[in-house]
PDB file of C-alpha atoms in Angstrom:
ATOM      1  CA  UNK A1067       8.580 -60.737 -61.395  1.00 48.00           C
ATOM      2  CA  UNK A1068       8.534 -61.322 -57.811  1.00 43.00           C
ATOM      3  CA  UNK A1069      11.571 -58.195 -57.231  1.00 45.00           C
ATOM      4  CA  UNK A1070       9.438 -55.817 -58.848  1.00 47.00           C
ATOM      5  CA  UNK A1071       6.054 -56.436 -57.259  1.00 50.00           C
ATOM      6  CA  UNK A1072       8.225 -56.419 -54.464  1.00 46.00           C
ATOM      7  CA  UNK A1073       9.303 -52.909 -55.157  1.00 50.00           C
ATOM      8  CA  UNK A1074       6.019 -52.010 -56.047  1.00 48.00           C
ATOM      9  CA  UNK A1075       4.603 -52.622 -52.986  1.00 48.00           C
ATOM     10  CA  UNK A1076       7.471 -50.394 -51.231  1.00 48.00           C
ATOM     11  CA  UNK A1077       6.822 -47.810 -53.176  1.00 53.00           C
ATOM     12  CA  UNK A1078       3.259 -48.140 -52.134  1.00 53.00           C
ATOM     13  CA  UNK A1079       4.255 -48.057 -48.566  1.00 48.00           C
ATOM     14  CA  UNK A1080       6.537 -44.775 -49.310  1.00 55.00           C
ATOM     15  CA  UNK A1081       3.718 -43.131 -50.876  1.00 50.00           C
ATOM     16  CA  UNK A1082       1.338 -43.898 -48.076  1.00 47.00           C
ATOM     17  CA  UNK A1083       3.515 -43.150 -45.775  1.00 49.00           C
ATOM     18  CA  UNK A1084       4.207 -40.298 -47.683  1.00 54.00           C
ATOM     19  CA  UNK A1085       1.014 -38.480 -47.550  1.00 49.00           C
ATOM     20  CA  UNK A1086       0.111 -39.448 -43.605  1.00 44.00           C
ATOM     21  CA  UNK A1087       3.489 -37.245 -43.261  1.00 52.00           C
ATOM     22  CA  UNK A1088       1.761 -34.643 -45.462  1.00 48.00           C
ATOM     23  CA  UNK A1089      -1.804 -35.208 -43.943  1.00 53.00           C
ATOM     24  CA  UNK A1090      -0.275 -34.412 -40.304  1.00 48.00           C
ATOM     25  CA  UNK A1091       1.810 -31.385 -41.397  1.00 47.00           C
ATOM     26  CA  UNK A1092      -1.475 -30.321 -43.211  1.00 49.00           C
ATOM     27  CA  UNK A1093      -3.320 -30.957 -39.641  1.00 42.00           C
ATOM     28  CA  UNK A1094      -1.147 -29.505 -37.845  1.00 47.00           C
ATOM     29  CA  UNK A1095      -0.150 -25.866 -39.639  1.00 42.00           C
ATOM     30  CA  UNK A1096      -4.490 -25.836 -39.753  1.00 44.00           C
ATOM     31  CA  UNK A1097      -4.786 -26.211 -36.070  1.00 42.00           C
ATOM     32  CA  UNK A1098      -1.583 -23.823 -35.741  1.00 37.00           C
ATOM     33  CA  UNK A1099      -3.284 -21.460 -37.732  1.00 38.00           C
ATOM     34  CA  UNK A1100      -6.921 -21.526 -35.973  1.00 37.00           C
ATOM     35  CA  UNK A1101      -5.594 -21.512 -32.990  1.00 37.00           C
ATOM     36  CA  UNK A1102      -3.268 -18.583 -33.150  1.00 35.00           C
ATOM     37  CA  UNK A1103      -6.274 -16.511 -34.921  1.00 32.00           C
ATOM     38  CA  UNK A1104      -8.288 -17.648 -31.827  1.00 31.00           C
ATOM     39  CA  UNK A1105      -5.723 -16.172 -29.010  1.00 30.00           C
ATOM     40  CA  UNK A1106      -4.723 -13.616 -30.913  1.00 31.00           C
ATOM     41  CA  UNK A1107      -7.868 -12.576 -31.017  1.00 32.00           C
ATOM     42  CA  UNK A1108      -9.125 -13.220 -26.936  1.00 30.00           C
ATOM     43  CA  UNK A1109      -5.730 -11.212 -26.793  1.00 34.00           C
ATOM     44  CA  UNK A1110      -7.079  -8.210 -28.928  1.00 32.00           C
ATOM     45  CA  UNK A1111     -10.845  -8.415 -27.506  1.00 34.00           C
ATOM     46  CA  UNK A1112      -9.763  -8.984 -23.977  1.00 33.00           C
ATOM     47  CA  UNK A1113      -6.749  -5.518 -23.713  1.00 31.00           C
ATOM     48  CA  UNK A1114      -7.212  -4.061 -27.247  1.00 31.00           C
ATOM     49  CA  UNK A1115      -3.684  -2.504 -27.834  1.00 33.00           C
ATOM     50  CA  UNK A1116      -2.100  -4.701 -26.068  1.00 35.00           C
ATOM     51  CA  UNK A1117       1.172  -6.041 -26.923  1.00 37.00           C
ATOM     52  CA  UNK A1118       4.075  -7.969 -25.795  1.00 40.00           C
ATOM     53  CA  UNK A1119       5.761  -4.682 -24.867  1.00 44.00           C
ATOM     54  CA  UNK A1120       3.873  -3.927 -22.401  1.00 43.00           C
ATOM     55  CA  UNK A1121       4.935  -5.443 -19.079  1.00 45.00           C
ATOM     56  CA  UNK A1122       1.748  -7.509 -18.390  1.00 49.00           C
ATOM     57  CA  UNK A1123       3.838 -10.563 -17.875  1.00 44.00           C
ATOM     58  CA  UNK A1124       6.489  -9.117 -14.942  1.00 54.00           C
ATOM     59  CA  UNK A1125       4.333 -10.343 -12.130  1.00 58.00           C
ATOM     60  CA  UNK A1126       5.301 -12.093  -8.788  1.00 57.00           C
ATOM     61  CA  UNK A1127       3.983 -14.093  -6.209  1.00 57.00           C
ATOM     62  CA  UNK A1128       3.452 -12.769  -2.779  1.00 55.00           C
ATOM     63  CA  UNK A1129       1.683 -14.819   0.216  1.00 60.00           C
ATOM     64  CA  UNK A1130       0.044 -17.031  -2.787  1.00 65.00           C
ATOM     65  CA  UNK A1131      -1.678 -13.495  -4.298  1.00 69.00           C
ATOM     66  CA  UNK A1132      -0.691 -12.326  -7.782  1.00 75.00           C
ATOM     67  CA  UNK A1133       1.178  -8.998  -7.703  1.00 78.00           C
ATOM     68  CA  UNK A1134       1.029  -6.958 -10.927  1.00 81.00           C
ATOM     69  CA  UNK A1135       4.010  -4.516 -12.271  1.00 81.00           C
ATOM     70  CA  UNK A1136       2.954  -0.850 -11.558  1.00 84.00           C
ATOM     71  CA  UNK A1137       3.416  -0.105 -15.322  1.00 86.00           C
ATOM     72  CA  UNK A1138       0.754  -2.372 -16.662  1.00 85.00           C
ATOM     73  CA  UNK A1139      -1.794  -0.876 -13.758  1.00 85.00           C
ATOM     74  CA  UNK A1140      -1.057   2.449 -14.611  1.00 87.00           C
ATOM     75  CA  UNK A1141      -2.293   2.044 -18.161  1.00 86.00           C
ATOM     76  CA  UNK A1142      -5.083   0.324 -16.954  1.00 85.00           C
ATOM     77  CA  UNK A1143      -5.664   3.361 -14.875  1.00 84.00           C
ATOM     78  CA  UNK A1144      -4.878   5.511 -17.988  1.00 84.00           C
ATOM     79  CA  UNK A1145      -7.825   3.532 -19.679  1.00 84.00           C
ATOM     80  CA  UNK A1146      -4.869   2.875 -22.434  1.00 86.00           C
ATOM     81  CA  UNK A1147      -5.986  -1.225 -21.292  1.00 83.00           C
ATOM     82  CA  UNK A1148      -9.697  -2.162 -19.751  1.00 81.00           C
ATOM     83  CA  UNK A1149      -9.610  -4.310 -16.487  1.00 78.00           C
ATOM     84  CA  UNK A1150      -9.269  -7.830 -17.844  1.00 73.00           C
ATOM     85  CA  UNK A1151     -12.564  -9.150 -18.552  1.00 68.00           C
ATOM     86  CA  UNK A1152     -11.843 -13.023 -17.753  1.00 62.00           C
ATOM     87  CA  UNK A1153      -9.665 -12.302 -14.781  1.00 55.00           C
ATOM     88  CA  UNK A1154     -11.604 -13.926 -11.758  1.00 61.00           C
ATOM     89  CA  UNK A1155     -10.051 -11.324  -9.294  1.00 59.00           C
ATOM     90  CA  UNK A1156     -11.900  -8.296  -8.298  1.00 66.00           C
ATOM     91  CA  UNK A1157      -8.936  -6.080  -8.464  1.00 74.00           C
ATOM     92  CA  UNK A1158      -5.359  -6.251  -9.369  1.00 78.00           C
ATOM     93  CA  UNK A1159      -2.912  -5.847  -6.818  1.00 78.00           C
ATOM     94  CA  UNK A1160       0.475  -4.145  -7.462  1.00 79.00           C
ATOM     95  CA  UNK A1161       3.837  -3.638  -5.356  1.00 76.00           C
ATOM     96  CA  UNK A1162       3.836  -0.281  -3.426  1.00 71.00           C
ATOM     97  CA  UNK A1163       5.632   2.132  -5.210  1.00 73.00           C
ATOM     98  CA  UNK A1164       5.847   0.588  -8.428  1.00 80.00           C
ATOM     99  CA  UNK A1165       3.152   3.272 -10.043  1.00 83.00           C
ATOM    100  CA  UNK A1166       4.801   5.757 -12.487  1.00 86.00           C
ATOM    101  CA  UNK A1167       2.388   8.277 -11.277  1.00 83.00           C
ATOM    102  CA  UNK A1168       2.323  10.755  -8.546  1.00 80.00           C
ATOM    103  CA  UNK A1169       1.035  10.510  -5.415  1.00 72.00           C
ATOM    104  CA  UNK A1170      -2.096  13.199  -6.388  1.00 76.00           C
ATOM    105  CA  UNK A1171      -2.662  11.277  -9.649  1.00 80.00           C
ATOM    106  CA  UNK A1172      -3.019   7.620  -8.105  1.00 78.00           C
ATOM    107  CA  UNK A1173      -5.507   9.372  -5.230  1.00 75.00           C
ATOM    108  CA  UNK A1174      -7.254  10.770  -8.701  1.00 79.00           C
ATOM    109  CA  UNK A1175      -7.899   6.885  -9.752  1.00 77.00           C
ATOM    110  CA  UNK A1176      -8.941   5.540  -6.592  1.00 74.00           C
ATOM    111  CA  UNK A1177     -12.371   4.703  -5.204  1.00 70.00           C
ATOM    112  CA  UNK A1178     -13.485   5.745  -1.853  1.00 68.00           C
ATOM    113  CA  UNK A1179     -16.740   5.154  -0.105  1.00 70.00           C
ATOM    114  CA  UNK A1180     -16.635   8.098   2.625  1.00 68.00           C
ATOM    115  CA  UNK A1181     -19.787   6.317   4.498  1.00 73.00           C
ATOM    116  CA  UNK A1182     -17.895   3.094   5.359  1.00 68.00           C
ATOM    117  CA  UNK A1183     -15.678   4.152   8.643  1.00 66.00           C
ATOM    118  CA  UNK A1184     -18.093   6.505   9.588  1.00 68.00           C
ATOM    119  CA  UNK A1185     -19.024   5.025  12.623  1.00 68.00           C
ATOM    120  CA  UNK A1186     -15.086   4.589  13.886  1.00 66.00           C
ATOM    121  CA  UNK A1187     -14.206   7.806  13.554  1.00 67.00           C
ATOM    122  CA  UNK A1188     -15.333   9.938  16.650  1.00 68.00           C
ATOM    123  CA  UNK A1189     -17.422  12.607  16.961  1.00 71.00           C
ATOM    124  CA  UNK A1190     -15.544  14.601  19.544  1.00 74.00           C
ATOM    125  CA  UNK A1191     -16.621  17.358  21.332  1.00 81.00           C
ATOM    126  CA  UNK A1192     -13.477  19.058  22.531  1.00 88.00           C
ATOM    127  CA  UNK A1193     -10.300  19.298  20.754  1.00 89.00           C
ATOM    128  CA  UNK A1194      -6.518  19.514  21.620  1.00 91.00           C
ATOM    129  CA  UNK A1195      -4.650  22.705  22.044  1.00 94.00           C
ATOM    130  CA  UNK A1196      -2.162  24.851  23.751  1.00 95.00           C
ATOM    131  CA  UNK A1197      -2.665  27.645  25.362  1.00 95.00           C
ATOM    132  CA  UNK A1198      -0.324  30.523  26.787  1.00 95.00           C
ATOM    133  CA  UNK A1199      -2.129  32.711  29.570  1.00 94.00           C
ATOM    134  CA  UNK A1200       1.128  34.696  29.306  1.00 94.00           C
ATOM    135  CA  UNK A1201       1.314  35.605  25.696  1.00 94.00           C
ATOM    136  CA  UNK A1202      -2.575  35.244  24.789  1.00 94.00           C
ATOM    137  CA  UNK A1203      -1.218  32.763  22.373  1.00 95.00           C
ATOM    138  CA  UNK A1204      -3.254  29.480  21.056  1.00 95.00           C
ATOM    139  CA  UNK A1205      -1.767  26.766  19.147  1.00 95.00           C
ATOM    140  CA  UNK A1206      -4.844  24.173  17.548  1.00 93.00           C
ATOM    141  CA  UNK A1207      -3.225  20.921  17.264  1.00 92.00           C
ATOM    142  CA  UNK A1208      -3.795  19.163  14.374  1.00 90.00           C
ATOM    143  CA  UNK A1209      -1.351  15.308  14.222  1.00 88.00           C
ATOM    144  CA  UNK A1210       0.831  14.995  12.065  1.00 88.00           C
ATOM    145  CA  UNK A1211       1.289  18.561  11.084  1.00 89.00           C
ATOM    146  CA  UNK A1212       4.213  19.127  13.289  1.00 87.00           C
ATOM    147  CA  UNK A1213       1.938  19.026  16.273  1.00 89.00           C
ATOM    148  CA  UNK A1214       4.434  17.555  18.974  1.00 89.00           C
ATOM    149  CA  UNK A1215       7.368  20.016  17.953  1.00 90.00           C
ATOM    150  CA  UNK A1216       4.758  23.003  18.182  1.00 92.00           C
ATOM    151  CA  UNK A1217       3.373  21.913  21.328  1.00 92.00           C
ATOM    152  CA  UNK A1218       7.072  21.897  22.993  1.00 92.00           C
ATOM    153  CA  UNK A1219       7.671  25.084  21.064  1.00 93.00           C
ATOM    154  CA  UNK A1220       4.272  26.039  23.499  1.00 93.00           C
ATOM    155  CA  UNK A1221       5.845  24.731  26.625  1.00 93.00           C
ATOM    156  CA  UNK A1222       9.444  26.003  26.246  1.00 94.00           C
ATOM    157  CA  UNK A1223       8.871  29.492  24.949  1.00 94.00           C
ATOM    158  CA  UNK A1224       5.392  30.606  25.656  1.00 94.00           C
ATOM    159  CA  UNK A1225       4.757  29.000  29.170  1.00 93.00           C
ATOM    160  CA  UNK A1226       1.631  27.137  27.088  1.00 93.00           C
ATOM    161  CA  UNK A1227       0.454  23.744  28.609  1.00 93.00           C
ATOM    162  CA  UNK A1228      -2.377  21.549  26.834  1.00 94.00           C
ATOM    163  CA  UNK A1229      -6.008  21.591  27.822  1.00 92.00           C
ATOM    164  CA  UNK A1230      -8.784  19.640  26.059  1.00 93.00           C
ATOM    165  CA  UNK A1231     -10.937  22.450  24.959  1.00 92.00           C
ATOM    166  CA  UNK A1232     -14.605  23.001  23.176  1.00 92.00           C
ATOM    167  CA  UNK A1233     -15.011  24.644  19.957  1.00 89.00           C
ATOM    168  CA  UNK A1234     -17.710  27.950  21.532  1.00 91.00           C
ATOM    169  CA  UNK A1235     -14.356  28.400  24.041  1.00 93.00           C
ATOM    170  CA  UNK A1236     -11.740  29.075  21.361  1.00 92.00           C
ATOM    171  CA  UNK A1237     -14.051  31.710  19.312  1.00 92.00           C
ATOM    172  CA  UNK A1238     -14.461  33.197  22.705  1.00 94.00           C
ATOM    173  CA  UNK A1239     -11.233  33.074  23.311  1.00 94.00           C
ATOM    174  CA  UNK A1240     -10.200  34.657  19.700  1.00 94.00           C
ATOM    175  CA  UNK A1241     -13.060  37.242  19.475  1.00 95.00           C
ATOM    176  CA  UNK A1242     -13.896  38.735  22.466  1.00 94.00           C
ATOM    177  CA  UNK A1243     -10.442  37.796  24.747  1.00 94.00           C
ATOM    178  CA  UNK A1244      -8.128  39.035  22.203  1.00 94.00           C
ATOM    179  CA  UNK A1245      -6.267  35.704  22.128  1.00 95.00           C
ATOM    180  CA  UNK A1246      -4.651  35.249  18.375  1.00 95.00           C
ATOM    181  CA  UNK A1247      -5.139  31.425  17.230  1.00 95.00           C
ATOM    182  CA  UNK A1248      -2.325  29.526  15.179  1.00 93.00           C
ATOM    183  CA  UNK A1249      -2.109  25.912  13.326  1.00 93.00           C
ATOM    184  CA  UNK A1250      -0.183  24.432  10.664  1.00 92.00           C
ATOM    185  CA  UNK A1251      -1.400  22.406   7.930  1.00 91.00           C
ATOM    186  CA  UNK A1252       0.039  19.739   5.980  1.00 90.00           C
ATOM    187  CA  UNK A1253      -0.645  17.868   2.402  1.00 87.00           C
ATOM    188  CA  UNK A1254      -3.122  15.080   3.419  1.00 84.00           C
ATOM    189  CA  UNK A1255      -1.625  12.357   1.393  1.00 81.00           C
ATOM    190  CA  UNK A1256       1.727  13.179   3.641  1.00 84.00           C
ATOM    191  CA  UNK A1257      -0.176  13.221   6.947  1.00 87.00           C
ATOM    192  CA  UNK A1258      -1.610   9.626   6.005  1.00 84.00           C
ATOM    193  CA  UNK A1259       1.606   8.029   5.286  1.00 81.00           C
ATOM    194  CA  UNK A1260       3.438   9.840   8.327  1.00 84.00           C
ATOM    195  CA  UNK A1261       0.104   8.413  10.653  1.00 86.00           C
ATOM    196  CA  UNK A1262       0.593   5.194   8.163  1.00 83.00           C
ATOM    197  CA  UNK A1263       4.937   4.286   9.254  1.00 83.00           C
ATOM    198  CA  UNK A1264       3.955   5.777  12.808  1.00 85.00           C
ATOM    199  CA  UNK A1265       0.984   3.339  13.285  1.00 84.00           C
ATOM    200  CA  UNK A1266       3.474   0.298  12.378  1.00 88.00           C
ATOM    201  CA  UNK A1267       5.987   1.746  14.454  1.00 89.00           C
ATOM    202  CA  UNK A1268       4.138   2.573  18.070  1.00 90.00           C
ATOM    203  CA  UNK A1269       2.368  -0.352  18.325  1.00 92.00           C
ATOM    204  CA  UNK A1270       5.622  -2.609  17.561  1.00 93.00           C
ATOM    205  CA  UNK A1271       6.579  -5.215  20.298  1.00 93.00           C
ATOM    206  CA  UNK A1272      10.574  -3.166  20.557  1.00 93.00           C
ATOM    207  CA  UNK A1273       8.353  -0.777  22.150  1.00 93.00           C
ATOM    208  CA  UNK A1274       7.686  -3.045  25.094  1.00 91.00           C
ATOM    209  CA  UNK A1275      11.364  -3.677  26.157  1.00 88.00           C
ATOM    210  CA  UNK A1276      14.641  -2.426  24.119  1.00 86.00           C
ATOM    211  CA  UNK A1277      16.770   0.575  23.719  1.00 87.00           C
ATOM    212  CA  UNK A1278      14.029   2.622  21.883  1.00 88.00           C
ATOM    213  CA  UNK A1279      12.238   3.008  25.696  1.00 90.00           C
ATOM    214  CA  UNK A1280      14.830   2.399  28.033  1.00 90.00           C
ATOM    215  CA  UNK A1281      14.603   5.876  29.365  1.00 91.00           C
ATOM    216  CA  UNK A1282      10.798   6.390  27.992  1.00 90.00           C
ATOM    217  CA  UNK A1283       8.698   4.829  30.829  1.00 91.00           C
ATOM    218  CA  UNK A1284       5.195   6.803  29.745  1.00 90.00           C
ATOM    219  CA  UNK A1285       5.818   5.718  26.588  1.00 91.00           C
ATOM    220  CA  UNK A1286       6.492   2.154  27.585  1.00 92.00           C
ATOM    221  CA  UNK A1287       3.504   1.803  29.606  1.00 93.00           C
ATOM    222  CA  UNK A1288       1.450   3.580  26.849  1.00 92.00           C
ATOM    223  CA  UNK A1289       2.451   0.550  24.661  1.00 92.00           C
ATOM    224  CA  UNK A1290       1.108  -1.693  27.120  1.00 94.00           C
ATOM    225  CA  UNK A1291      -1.677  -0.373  27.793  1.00 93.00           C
ATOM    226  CA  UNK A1292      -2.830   0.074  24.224  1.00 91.00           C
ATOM    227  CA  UNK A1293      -1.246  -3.533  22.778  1.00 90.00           C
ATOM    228  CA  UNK A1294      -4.441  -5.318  23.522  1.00 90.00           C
ATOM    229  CA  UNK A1295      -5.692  -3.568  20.209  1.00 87.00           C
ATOM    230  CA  UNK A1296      -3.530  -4.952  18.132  1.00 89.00           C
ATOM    231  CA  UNK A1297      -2.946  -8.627  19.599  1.00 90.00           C
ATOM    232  CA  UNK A1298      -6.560  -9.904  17.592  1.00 90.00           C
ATOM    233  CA  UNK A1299      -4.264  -9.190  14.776  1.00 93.00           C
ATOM    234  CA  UNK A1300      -1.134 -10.917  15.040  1.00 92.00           C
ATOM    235  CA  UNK A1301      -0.416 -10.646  11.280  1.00 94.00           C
ATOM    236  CA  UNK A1302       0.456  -7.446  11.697  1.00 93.00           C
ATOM    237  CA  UNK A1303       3.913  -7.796  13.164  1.00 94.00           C
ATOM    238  CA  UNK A1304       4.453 -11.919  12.520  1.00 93.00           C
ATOM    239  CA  UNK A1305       8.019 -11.916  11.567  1.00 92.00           C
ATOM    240  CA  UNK A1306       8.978  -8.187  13.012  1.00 92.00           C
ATOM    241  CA  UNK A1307      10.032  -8.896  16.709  1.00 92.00           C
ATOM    242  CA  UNK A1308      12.397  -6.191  17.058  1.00 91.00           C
ATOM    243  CA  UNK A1309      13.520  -2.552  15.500  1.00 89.00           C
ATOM    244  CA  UNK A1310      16.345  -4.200  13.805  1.00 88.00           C
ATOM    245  CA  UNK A1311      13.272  -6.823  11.620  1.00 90.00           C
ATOM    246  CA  UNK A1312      11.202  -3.726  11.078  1.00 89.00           C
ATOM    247  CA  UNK A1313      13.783  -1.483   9.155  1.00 87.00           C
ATOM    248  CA  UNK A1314      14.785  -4.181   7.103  1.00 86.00           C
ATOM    249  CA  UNK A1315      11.144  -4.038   5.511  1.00 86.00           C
ATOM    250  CA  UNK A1316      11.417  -0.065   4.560  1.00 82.00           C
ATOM    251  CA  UNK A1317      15.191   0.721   4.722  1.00 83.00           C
ATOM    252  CA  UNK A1318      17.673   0.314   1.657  1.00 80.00           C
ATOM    253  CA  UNK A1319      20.500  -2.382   2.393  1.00 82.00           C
ATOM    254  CA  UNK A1320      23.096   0.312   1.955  1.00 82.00           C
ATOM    255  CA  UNK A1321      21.719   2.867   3.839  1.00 81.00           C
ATOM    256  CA  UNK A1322      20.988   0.185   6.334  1.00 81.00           C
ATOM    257  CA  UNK A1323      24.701  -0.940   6.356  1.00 82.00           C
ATOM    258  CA  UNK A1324      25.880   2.558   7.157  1.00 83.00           C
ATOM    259  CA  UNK A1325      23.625   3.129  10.760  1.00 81.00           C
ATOM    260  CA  UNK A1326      20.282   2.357  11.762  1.00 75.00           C
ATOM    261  CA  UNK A1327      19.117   5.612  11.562  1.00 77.00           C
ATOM    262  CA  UNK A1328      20.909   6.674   7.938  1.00 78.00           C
ATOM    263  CA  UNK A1329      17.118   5.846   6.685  1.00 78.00           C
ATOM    264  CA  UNK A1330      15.729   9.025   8.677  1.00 75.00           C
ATOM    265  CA  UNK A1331      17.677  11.204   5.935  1.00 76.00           C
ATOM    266  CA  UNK A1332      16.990   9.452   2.800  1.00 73.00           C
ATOM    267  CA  UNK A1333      14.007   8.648   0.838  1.00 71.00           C
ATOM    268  CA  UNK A1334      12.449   4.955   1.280  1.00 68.00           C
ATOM    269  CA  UNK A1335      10.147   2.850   0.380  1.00 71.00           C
ATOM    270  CA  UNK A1336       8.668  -0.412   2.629  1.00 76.00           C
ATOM    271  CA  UNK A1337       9.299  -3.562   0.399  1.00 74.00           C
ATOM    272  CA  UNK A1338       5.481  -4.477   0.317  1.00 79.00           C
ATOM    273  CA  UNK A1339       5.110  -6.177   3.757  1.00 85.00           C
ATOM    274  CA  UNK A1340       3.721  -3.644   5.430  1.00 87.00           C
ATOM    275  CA  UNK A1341       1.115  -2.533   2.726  1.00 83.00           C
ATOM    276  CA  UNK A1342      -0.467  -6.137   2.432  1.00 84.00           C
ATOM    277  CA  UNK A1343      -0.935  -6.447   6.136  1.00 88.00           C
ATOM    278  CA  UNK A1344      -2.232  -3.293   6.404  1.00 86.00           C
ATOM    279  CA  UNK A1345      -4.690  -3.984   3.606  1.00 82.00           C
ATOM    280  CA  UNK A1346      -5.880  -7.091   5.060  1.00 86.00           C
ATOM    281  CA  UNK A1347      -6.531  -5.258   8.503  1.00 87.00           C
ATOM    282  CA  UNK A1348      -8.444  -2.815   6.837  1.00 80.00           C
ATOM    283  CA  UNK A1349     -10.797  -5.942   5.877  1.00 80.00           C
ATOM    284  CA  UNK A1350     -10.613  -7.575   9.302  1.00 83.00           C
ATOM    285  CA  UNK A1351     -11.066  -4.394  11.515  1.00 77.00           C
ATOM    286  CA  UNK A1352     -14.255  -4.341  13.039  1.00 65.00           C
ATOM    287  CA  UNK A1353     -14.157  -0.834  15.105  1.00 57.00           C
TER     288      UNK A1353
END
């Protein structure tokens, strides 16, 4: 009698045991089940078609901000994905070349309040040009549009030299002197990244001592004259104290390891450096 009450009461246990094991699985698979519903579903109301194909994971960190593959932007940018609706960020930031879209199309997408710099861009009065007595010959500079190459052109072959002149003197000049007027024109989006590498690069502290101005002494004591504009912004350059730093940021290694210069012949692209500092000077700059 006493083995099998003995036994009973083990097989009591077992079967108690028994269904707590079932109880939890039960528990468990339920709260599985709810719970994938419920983020399948923020997934689904928060980026619609969205799924794991899409590269909305390959992120990185740069200078503590989140930086977003170009892919996943350009869909947003598509409207193929909404901006996500419980991300606390204003905007999504992604690596600098990393769009698989054209230069025109990502100016297409972008928002631009034309009022904003009003005020720091100057209203001026007379213009650069230069003129040839000789040859009744005016070039109209306009920068980055081959403007230094055309104004030697000028010098060496036309006897021009540059004079700051007003707008009523050119039409006089064109349309009752007989003078013929010339310019040349360039795609705006290249003129601002030509003005955008040249800004980087003329204000850069190699352009204070170094081989870059060992025989350049106007342009040396351009540099410091005009540093003081850049100093309330040290950010700018932290970590770039020569040439040799700032090529590294732009130039491909192999290109690189050939000459310093081999990245004047190829195509490049800046490795992001330069485009967050210059985004955060745009916020900073006060005119």
């Amino acid at each position: 009698m006493a083995r099998d009450s003995a036994e009973i009461k083990y097989g009591r246990k077992r079967f108690i045991i028994g269904c707590l094991g079932v109880g939890a699985f039960a528990v468990s698979l339920a709260n599985f089940i709810i719970g994938h519903r419920a983020y399948f579903q923020i997934d689904h109301d928060e980026y619609r078609t969205y799924s794991s194909e899409l590269p909305h994971q390959s992120v990185i960190k740069f200078d503590g901000e989140i930086i977003y593959d170009g892919e996943y932007i350009s869909h947003i940018l598509d409207g193929e994905l909404p901006f996500p609706v419980n991300n606390n960020l204003k905007r999504l930031k992604f690596r600098p070349g990393s769009l698989p879209l054209s230069s025109a199309q990502s100016l297409q997408k972008c928002y631009i309040n034309s009022t904003r710099y009003g005020n720091q861009i100057p209203d001026k009065t007379v213009m650069l040009a230069s003129v040839s007595d000789t040859h009744k010959l005016i070039y109209r500079n306009i920068p980055k549009s081959s403007s230094s190459t055309a104004r030697h052109a000028m010098k060496d072959f036309f006897d021009g030299n540059d004079r700051r002149v007003k707008h009523d003197e050119l039409e006089l000049a064109v349309h009752q002197l007989d003078y013929a007027l010339i310019s040349f024109v360039r795609d705006p989006l290249n003129r601002f990244y030509s003005s955008f590498d040249e800004s980087f690069f003329r204000l850069g502290p190699w352009m204070g001592s170094g081989p870059i101005v060992a025989d350049k002494p106007r342009v040396k004591k351009w540099y410091f004259e005009n540093k003081y504009k850049v100093e309330k912004y040290p950010y700018l350059y932290e970590g770039l104290p020569t040439i040799g730093h700032f090529r590294k940021v732009y130039c491909p290694p192999d290109e690189l390891s050939i000459s310093p210069l081999a990245c004047n012949d190829v195509p490049s692209i800046e490795n992001g450096t330069l485009a967050h500092r210059f985004e955060r000077f745009v916020r900073d700059y006060d005119g």
